[in-house]
Short mmCIF file of C-alpha atoms and ligand atoms in Angstrom, two decimals:
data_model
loop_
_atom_site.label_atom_id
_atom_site.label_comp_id
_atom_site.label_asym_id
_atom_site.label_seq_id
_atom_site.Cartn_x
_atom_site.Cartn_y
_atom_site.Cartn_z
CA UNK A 1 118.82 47.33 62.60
CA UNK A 2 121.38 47.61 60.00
CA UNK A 3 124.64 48.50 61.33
CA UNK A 4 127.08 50.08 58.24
CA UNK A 5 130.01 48.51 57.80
CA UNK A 6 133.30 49.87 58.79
CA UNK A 7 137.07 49.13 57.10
CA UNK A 8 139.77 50.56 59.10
CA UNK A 9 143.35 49.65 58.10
CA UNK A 10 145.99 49.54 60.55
CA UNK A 11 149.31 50.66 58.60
CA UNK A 12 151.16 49.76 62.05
CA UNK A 13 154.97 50.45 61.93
CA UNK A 14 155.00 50.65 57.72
CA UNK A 15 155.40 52.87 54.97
CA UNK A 16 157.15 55.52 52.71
CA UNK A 17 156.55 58.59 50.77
CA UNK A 18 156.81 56.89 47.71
CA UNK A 19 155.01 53.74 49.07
CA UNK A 20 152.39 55.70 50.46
CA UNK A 21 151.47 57.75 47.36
CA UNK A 22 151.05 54.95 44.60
CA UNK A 23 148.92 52.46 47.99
CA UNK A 24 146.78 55.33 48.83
CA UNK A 25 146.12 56.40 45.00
CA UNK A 26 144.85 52.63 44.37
CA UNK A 27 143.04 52.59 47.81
CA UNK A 28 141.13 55.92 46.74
CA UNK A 29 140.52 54.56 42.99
CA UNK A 30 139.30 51.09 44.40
CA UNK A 31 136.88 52.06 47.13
CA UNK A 32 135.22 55.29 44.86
CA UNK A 33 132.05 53.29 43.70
CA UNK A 34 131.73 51.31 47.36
CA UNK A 35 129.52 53.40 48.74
CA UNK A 36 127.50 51.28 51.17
CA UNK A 37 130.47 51.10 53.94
CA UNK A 38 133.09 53.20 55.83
CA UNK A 39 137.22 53.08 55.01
CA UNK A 40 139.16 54.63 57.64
CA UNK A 41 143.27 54.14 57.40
CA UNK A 42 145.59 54.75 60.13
CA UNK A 43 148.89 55.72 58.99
CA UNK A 44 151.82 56.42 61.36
CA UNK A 45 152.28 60.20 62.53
CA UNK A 46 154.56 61.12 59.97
CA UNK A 47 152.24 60.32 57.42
CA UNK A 48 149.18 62.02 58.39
CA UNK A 49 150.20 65.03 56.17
CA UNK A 50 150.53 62.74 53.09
CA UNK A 51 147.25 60.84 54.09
CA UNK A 52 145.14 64.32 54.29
CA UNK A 53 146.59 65.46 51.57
CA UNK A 54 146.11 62.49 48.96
CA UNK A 55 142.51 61.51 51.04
CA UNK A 56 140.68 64.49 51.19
CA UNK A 57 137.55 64.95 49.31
CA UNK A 58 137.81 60.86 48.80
CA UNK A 59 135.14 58.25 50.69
CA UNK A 60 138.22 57.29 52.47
CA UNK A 61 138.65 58.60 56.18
CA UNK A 62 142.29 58.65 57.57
CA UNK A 63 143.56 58.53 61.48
CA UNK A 64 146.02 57.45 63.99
CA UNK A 65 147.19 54.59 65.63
CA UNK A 66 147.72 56.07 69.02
CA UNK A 67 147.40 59.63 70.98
CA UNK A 68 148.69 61.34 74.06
CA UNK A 69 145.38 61.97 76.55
CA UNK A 70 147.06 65.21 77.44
CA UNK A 71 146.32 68.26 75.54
CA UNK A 72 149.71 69.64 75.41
CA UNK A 73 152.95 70.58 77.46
CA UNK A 74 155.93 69.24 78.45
CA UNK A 75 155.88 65.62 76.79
CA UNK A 76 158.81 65.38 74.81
CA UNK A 77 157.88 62.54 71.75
CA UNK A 78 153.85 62.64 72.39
CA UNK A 79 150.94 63.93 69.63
CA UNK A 80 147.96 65.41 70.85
CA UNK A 81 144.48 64.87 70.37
CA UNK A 82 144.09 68.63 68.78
CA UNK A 83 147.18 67.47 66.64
CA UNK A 84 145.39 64.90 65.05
CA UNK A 85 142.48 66.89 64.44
CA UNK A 86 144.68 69.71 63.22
CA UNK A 87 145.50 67.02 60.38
CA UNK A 88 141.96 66.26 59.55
CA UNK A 89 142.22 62.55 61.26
CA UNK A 90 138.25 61.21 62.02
CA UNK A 91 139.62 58.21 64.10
CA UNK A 92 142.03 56.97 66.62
CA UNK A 93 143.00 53.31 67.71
CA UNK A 94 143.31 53.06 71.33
CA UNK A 95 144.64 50.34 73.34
CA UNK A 96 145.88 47.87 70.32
CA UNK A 97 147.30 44.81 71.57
CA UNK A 98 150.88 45.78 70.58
CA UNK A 99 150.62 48.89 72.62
CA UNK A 100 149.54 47.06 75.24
CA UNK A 101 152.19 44.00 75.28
CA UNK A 102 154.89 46.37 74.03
CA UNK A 103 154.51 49.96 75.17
CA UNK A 104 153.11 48.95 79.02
CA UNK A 105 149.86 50.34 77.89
CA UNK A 106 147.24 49.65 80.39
CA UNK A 107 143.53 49.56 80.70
CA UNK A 108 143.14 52.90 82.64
CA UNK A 109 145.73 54.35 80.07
CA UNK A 110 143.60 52.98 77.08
CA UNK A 111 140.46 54.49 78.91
CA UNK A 112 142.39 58.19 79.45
CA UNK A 113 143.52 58.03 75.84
CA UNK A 114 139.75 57.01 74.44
CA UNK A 115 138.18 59.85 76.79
CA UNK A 116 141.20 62.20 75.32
CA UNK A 117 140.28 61.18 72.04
CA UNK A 118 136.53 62.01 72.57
CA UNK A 119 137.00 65.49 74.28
CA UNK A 120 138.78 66.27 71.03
CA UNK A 121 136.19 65.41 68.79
CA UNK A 122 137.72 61.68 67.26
CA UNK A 123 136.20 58.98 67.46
CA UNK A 124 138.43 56.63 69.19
CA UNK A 125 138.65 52.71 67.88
CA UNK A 126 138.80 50.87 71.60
CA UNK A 127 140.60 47.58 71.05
CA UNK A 128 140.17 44.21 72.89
CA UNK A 129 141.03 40.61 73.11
CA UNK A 130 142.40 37.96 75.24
CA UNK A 131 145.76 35.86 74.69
CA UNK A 132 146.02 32.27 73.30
CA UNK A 133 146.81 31.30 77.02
CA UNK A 134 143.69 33.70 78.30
CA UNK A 135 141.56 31.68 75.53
CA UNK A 136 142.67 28.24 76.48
CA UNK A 137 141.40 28.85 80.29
CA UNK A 138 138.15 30.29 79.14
CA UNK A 139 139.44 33.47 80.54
CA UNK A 140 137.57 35.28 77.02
CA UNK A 141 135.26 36.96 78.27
CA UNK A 142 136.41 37.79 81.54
CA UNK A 143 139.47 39.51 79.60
CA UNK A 144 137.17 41.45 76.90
CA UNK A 145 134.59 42.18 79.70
CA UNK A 146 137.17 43.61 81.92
CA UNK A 147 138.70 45.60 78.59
CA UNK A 148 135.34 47.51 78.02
CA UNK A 149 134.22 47.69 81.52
CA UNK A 150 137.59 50.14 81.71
CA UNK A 151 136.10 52.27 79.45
CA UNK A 152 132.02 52.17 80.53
CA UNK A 153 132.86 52.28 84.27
CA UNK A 154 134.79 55.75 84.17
CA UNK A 155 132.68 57.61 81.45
CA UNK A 156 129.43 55.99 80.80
CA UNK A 157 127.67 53.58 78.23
CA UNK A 158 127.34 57.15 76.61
CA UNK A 159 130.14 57.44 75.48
CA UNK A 160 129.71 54.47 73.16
CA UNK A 161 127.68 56.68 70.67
CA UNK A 162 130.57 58.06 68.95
CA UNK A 163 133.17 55.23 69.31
CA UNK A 164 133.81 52.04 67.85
CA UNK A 165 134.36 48.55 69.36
CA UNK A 166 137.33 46.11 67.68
CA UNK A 167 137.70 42.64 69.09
CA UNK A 168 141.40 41.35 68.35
CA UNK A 169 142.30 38.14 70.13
CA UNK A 170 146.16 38.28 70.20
CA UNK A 171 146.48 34.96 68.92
CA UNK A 172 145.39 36.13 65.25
CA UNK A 173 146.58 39.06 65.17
CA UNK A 174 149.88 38.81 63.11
CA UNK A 175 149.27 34.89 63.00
CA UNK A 176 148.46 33.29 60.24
CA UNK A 177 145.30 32.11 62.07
CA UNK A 178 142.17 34.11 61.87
CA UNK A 179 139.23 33.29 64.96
CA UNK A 180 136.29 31.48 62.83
CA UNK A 181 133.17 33.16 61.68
CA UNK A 182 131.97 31.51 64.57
CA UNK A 183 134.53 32.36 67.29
CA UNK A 184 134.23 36.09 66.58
CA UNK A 185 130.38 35.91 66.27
CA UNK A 186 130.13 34.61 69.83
CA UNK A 187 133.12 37.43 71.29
CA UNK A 188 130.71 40.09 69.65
CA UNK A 189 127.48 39.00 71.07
CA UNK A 190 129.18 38.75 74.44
CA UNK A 191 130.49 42.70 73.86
CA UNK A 192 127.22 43.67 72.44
CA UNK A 193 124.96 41.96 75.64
CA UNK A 194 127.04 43.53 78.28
CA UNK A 195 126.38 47.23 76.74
CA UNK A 196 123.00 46.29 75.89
CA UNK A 197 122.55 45.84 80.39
CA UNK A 198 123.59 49.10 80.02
CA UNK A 199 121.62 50.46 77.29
CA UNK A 200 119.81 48.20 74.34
CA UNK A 201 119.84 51.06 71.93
CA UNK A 202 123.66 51.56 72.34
CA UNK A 203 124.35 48.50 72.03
CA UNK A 204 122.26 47.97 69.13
CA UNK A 205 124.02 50.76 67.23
CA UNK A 206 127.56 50.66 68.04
CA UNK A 207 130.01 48.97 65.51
CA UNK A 208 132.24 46.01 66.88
CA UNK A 209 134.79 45.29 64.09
CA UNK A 210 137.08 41.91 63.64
CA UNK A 211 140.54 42.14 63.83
CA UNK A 212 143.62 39.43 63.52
CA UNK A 213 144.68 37.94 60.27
CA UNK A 214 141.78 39.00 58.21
CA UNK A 215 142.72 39.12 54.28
CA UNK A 216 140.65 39.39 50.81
CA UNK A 217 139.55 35.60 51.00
CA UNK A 218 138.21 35.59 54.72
CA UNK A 219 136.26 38.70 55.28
CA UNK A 220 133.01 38.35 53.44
CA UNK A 221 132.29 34.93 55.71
CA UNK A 222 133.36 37.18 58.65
CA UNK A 223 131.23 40.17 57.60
CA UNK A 224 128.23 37.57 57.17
CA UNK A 225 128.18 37.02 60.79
CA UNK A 226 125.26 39.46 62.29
CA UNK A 227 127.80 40.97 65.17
CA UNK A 228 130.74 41.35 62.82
CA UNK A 229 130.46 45.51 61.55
CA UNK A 230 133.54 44.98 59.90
CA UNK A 231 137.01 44.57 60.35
CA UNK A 232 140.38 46.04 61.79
CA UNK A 233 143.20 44.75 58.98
CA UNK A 234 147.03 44.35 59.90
CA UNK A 235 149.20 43.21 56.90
CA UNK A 236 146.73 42.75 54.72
CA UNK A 237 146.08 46.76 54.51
CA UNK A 238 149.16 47.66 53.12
CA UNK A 239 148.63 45.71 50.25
CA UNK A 240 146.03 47.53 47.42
CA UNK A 241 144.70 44.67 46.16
CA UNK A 242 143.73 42.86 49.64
CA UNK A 243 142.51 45.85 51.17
CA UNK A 244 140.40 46.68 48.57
CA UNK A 245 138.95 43.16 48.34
CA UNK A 246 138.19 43.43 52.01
CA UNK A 247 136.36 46.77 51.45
CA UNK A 248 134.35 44.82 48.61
CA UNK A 249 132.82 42.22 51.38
CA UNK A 250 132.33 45.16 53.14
CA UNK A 251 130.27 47.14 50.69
P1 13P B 1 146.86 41.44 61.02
O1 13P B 1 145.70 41.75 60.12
O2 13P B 1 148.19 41.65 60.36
O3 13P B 1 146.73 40.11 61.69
O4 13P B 1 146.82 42.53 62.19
C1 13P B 1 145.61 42.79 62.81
C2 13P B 1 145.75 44.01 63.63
O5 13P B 1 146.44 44.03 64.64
C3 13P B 1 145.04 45.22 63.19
O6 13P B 1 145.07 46.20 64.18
#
């Protein structure tokens, strides 16, 4: 089966107005004739009105890096789900490393956020990947298993038909050391057998993307690997000309 490929950029804590407008104008310019994969940006909240505003009607999708999983109320400095639909966002990330290692996110708030997400009608980006130390014990896959298991045990190998997979060991991401072809290839199999216990045609269909230090020069070897369905980019999507040579391999 051939899995489309999928380019989400992860803006992270970056940006301006100005910035914004002349990086999206070359994104949208860049990516019009590549019409074989997806492009998804997440921008940071503030942004979101810029990002619909400049993406709309464009083959270039735009979401969030993060939600609340409650609908609304007292939460003074949390965005909704229905908020980020009210701003025409597609996707969500949920349960990115840095949330995790600096905002005490957990695995049972990662799974309340994806659910959240879901309810709403996003399609939420669930992220995963073990530590240098984690990798050095051969803790992988026990880490990564445990990550997704948070999500199937509550709410069902179901809910893996409208949600993407991104495997982002913490060691690349924001390194200047990218996981080999190789490396990722066998952290994606792993992900893709465990659903497949669950359910072979879910696992068959859902998109695992690469994350962690991924750039212009790298992806295409990445994207050749049969379990790679594209990648998650850091740094390297705030740049036009990187991003848009990532979204090339993709295509
Ligand atoms: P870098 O591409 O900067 O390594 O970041 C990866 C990442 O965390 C994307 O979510």
């Amino acid at each position: 089966m051939m899995r489309r490929k999928l380019v989400v950029g992860n803006w992270k804590m970056h940006g301006s107005t100005a910035g914004n407008r002349v990086l999206l104008e070359k994104i949208v310019n860049g990516v019009r004739d590549y019409r074989n994969a997806d492009y998804v940006v997440c921008v940071p909240y503030p942004y979101l009105y810029q990002a619909q505003s400049l993406l709309q009607g464009s083959n270039v999708m735009w979401g969030a890096q993060n939600l609340c999983a409650t609908k609304d109320g007292a939460l003074t400095g949390a965005v909704s789900p229905a908020m980020l639909v009210d701003f025409g966002c597609t996707h969500v990330l949920v349960g990115h490393s840095e949330r995790r290692l600096q905002f005490h996110e957990t695995d049972d708030t990662a799974a309340a956020r994806f659910h959240a997400a879901q309810e709403a009608g996003l399609i939420p980006i669930l992220c995963m990947g073990e530590s240098r130390e984690e990798r050095d014990s051969d803790w992988t896959e026990f880490i990564v298993g445990r990550q997704l298991d948070s999500v199937m045990r509550r709410y069902g190998v179901e809910v893996l038909r409208r949600a993407v997979l991104a495997y982002e060991p913490l060691w690349a991401v924001g390194s200047d050391n990218p996981a080999t072809p190789d490396q990722a290839e066998e952290v994606h199999q792993f992900i893709r057998n465990r659903i497949a216990r669950c359910d072979p045609e879910i696992a068959r269909q859902v998109r695992i993307l690469y994350g962690g230090s991924l750039t212009a020069a790298n992806a295409a070897a990445m994207f050749a690997m049969p379990n790679v369905d594209g990648g998650l980019v850091g740094r390297a999507s705030i740049k036009a000309e990187e991003f848009i040579g990532i979204c090339r391999a993709a295509n």
